Short mmCIF file of C-alpha atoms in Angstrom, two decimals:
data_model
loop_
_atom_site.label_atom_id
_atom_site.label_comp_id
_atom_site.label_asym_id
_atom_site.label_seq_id
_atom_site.Cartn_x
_atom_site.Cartn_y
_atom_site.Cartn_z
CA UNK A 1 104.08 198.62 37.17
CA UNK A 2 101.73 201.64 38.79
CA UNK A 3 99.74 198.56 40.35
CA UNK A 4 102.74 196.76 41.97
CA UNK A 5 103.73 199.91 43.28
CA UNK A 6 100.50 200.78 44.82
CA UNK A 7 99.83 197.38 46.15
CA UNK A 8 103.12 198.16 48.49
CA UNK A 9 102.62 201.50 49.55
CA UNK A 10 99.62 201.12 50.61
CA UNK A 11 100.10 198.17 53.07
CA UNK A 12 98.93 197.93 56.52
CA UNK A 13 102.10 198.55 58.49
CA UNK A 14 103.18 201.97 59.56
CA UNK A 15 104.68 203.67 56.45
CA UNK A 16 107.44 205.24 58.61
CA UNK A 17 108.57 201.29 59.18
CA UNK A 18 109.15 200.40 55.27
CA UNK A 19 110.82 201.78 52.29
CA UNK A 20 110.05 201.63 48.76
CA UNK A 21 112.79 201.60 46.07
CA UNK A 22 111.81 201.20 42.48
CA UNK A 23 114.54 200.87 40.08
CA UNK A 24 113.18 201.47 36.40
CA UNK A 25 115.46 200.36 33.97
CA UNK A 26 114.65 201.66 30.26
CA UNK A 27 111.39 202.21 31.42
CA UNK A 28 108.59 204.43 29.34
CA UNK A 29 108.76 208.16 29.86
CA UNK A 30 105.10 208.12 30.55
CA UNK A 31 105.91 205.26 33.09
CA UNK A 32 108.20 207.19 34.91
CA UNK A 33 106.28 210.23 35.17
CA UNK A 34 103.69 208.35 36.81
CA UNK A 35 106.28 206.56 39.39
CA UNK A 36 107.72 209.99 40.20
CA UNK A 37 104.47 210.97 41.89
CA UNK A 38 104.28 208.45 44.40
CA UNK A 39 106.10 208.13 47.85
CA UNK A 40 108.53 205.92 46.54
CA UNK A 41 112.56 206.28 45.67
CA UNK A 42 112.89 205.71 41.90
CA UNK A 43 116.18 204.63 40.64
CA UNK A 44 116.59 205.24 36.81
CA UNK A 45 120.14 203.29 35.82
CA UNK A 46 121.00 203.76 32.07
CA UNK A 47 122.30 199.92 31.36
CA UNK A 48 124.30 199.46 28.18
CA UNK A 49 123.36 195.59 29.12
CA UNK A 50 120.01 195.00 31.37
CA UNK A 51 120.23 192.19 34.04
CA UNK A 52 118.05 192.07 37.36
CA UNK A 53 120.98 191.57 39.12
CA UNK A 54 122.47 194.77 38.08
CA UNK A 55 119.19 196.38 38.92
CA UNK A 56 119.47 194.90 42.64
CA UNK A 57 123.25 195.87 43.10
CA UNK A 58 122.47 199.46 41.91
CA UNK A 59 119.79 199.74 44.13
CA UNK A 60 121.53 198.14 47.23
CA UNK A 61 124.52 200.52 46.31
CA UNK A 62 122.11 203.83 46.41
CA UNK A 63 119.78 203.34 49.28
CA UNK A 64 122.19 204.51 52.45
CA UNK A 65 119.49 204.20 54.97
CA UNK A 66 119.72 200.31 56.74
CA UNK A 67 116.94 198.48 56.99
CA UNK A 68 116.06 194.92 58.70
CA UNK A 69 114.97 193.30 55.76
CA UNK A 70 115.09 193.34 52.28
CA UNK A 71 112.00 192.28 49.89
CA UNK A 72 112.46 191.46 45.77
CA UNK A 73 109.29 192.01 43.68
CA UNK A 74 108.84 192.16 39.86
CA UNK A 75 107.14 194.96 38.09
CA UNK A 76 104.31 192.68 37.35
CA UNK A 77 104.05 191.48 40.92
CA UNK A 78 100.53 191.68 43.07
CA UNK A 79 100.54 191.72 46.70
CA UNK A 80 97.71 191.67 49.80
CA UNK A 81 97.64 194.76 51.69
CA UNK A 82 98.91 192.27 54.62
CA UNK A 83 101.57 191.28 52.81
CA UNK A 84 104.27 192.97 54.86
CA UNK A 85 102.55 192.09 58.19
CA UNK A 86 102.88 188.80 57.94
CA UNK A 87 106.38 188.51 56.49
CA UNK A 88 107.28 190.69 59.70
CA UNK A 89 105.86 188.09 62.07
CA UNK A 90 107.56 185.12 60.67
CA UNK A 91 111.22 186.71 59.49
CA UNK A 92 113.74 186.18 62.40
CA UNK A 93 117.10 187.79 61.92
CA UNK A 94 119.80 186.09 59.61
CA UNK A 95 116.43 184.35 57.92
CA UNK A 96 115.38 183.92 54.30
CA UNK A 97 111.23 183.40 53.53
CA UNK A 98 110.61 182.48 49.81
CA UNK A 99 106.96 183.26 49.48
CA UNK A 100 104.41 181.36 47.78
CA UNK A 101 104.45 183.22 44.25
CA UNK A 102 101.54 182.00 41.87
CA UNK A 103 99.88 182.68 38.84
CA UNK A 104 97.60 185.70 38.69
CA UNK A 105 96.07 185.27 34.69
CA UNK A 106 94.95 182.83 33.24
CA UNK A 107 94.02 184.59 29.77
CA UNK A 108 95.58 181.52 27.74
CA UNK A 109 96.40 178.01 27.56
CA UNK A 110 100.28 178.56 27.64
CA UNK A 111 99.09 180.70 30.72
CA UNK A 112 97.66 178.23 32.57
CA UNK A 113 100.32 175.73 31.99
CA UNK A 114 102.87 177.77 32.87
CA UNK A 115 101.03 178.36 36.35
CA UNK A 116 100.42 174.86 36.91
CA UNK A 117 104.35 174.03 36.23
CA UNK A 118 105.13 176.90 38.93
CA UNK A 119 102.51 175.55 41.37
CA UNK A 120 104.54 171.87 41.05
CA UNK A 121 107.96 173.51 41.81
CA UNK A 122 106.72 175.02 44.95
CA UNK A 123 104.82 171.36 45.60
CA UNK A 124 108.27 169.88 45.38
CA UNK A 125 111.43 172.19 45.31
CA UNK A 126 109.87 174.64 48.31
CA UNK A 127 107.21 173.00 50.34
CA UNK A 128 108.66 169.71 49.73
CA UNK A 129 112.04 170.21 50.61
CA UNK A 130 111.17 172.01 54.09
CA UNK A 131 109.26 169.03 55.15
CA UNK A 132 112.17 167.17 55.09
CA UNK A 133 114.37 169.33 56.66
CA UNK A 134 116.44 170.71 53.46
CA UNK A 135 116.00 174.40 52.61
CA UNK A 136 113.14 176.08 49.59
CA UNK A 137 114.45 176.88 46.37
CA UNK A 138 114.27 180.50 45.60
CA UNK A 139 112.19 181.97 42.33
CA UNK A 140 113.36 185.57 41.76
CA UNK A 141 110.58 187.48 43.53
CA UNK A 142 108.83 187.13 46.54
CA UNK A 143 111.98 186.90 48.12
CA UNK A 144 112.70 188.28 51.68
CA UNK A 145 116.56 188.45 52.89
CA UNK A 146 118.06 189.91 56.06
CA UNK A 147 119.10 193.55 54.67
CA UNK A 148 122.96 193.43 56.01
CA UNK A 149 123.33 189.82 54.31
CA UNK A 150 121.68 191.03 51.02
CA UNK A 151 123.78 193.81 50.58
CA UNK A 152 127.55 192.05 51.42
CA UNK A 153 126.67 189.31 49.07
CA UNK A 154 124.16 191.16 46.26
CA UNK A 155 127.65 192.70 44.16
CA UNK A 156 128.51 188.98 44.14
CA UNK A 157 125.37 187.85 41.04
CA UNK A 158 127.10 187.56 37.72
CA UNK A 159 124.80 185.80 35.92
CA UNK A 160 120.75 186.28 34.22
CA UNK A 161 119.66 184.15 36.97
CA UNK A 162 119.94 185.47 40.09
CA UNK A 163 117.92 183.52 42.01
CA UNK A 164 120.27 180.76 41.38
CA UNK A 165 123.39 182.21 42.56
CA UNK A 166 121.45 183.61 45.56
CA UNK A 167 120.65 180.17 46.55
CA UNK A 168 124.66 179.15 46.27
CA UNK A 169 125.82 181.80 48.43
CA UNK A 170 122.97 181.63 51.35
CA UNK A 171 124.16 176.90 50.61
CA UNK A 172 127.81 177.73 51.35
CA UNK A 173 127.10 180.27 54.39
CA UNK A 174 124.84 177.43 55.56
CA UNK A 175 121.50 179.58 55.60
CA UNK A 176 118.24 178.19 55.81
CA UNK A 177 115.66 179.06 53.11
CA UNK A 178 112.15 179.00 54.35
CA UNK A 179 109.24 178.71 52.05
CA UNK A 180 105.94 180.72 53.65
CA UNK A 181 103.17 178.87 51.48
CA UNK A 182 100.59 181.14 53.05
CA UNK A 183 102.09 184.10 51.54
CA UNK A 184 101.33 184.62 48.22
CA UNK A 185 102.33 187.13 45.61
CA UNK A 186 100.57 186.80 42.23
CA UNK A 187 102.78 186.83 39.55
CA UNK A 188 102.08 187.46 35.36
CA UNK A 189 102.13 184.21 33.45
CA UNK A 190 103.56 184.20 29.71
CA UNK A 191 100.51 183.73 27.47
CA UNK A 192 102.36 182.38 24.23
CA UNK A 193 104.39 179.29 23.48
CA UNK A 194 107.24 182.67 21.81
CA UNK A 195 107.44 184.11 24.89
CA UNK A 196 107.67 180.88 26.86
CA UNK A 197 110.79 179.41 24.93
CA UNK A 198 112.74 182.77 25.45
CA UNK A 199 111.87 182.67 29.35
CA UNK A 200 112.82 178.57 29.48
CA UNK A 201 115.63 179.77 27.14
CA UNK A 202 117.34 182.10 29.55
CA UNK A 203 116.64 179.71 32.33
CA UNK A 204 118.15 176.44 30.97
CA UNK A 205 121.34 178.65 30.08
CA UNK A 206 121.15 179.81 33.56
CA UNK A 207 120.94 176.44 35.04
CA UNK A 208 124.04 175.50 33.16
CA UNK A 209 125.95 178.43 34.15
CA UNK A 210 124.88 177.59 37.74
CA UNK A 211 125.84 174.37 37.83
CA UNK A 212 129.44 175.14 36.40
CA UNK A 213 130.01 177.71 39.42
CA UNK A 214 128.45 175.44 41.69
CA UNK A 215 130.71 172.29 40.87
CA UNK A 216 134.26 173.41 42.43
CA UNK A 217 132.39 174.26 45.95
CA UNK A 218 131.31 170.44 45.77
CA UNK A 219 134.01 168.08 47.36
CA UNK A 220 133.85 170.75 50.39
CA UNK A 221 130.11 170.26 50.67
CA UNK A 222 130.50 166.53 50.38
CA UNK A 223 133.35 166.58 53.02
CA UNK A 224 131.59 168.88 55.31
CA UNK A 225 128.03 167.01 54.91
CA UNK A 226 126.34 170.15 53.33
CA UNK A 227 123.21 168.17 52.22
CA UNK A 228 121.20 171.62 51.20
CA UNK A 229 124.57 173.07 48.76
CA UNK A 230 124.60 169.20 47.17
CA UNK A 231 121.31 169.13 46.91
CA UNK A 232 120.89 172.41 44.95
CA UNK A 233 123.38 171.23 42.59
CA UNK A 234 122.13 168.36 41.47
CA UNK A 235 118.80 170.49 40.67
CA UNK A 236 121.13 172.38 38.16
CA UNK A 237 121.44 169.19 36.14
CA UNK A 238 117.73 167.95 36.32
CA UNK A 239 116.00 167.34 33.01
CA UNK A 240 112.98 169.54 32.69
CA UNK A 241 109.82 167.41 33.29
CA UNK A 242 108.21 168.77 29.90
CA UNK A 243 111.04 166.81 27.90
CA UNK A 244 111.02 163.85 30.37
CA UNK A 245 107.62 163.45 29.80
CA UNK A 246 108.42 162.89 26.15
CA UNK A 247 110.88 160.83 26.22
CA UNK A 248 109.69 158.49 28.42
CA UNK A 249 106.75 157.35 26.45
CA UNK A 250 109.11 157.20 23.84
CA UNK A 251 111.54 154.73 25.21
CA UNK A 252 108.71 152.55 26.69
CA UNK A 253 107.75 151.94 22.93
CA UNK A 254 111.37 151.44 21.78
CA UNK A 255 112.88 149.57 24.46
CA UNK A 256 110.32 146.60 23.98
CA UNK A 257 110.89 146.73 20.41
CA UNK A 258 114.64 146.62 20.54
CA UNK A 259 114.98 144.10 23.23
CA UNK A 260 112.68 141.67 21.21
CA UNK A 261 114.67 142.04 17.95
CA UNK A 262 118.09 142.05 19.22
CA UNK A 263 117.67 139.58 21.91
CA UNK A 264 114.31 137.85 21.40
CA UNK A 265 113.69 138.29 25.08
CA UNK A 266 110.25 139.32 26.81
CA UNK A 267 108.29 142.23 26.68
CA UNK A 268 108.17 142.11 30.22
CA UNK A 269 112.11 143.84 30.53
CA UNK A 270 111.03 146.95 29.15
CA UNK A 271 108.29 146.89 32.13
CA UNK A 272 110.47 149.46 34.05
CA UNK A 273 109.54 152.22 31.32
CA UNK A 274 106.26 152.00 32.19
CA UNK A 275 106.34 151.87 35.71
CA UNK A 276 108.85 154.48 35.53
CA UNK A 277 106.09 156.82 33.66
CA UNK A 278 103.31 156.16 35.97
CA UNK A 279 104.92 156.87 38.90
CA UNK A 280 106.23 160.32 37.48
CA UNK A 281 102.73 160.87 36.32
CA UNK A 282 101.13 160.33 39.82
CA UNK A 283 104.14 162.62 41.30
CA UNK A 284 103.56 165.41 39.17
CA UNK A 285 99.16 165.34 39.60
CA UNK A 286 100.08 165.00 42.86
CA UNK A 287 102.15 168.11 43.14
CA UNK A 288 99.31 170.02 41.24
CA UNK A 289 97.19 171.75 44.34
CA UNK A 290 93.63 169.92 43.97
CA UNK A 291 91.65 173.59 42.93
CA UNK A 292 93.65 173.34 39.62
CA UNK A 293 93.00 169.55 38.86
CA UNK A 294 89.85 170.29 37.16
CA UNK A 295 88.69 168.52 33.96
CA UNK A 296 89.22 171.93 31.97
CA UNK A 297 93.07 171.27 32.77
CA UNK A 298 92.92 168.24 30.02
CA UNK A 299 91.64 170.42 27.48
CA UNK A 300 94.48 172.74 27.65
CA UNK A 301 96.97 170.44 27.53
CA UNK A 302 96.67 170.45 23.74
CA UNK A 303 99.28 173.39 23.95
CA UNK A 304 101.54 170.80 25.66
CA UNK A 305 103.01 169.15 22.43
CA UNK A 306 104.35 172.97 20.84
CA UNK A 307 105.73 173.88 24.40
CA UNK A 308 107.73 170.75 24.39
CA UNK A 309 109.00 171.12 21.03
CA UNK A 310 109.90 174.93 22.17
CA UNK A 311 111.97 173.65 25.21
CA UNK A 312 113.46 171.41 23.05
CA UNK A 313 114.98 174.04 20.20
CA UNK A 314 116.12 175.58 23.53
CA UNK A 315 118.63 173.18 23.98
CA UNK A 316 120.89 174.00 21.01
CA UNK A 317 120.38 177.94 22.12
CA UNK A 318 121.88 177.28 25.77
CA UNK A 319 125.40 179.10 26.34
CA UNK A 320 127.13 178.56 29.75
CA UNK A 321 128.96 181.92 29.06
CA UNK A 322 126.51 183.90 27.65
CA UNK A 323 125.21 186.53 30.74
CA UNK A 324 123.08 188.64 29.11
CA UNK A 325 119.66 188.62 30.53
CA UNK A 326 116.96 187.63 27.87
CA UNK A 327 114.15 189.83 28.85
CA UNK A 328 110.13 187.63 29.14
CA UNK A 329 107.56 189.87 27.62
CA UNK A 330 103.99 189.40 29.07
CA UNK A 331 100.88 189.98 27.39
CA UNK A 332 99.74 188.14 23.67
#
């Protein structure tokens, strides 16, 4: 946490220009001795029920001097010294950047995976989408709102993922999301397949819960030709690629089978199963930036298999009502 803070306080823009508020939530004695030293405002709410977005509203609701912007970094978050330089000379008023958040360790397998899945979701869902006109998706940190915005519609998160409803509310108001690939913020990668399944866990429950709150807004998106709020809601309901890339292999081995014993027709039928796999193959190695497509990247794919099987037990665990935030340790 010390290191986040430092990396921001220590920035390259006049200090009389920025503010930092930490808010440490349950947070080690030590921990907050250590934060109390630094030029910093730290906010230390007592939570019978932690949630980031209860972190953000408490914050929003104690800070009383107005800013222009508003920027959302997690305690194991990395920065450049730059960093707020050049998010000032690309953030226009009424804007939202999405920075380019990657991995920063790479101590493990599940590690490295997890940064390479990361890396495809900002291939597709953020650089992707603004190169075809349709606004990022949003990740949690690295985020950068216009201050007066953020605080109106922060006391309106209800759920564990934030980011999510975030994205709803800045779809309806018809707000552009832009994604600044050349900003980065480094960002702490789980390192075992445990701590993985509770962090898909709490975001496949989220993406339910999303997509329930997002479905009644629909027909007036529809009607009104709101391609980015229709858009975001069919992401809700996407199947994660880890589980399509199982069962895909699986049906192009049972749907020959089954068409040649029930109906005695061709192999060739099934063809669209294979074709099918390729292609979302070639997407996904495509979406991987070409420094992390090294032959090292095969070997570690041997973790693959029990991450799978992890998102899969997740499935039974998802609860559309369930709120509580399921807190991602880091570390082995």
């Amino acid at each position: 946490m010390g290191h986040t803070v430092e990396t921001i306080i220590h920035q390259d823009y006049p200090k009389e220009l920025f503010h930092v508020a930490v808010v440490s939530d349950h947070m080690s004695a030590d921990t907050n001795q250590q934060l109390a030293t630094l030029p910093i405002t730290l906010l230390q709410p007592l939570f019978q029920k932690s949630s980031k977005a209860k972190a953000l509203q408490f914050a929003m609701n104690k800070l009383e001097k107005a800013y222009d912007y508003v920027v959302v970094l997690d305690a194991d978050n990395i920065v450049a010294l730059d960093f707020i330089s050049r998010l000032n000379a690309i953030a226009q008023p009424s804007m939202v950047i999405q920075c380019h958040r990657t991995a920063k360790n790479t101590d493990s397998d599940v590690a490295v995976l997890d940064g390479i899945s990361e890396e495809i979701n900002n291939t597709i869902f953020r650089k992707g989408h603004n190169r075809i006109g349709l606004s990022s998706a949003l990740i949690g940190s690295g985020m950068c709102f216009d201050y007066h915005w953020f605080k109106t519609n922060v006391n309106e998160l209800r759920t564990s993922v934030e980011d999510r409803e975030l994205e709803a509310l800045l779809m309806k108001q018809g707000i552009y999301i832009h994604y600044a690939e050349d900003i980065c913020v480094l960002d702490e990668k789980v390192s075992n397949s445990d701590n993985f399944q509770r962090q898909r866990q709490r975001w496949m429950s989220g993406q339910v819960q999303s997509f329930f709150q997002m479905v009644p807004y629909l027909p007036k998106a529809i009607i009104d030709g709101n391609i980015n709020y229709i858009d975001k809601t069919i992401q809700q309901v996407l199947i994660p690629r880890s589980i399509l890339l199982v069962i895909i292999p699986i049906l192009c081995v049972i749907a020959p089978l089954t068409s040649y014993i029930l109906h005695h027709t061709s192999y060739i039928y099934s063809l669209k199963w294979w074709i099918l796999l390729f292609c979302l193959c070639i997407a996904l190695f495509m979406a991987i930036p070409k420094q992390m497509r090294k032959q090292s990247l095969f070997r570690k794919l041997q973790s693959f298999p029990a991450l799978v099987w992890k998102m899969v037990l997740n499935i039974n665990k998802i609860d559309r009502k369930n709120t509580d935030f399921i807190h991602t340790k880091h570390g082995v």
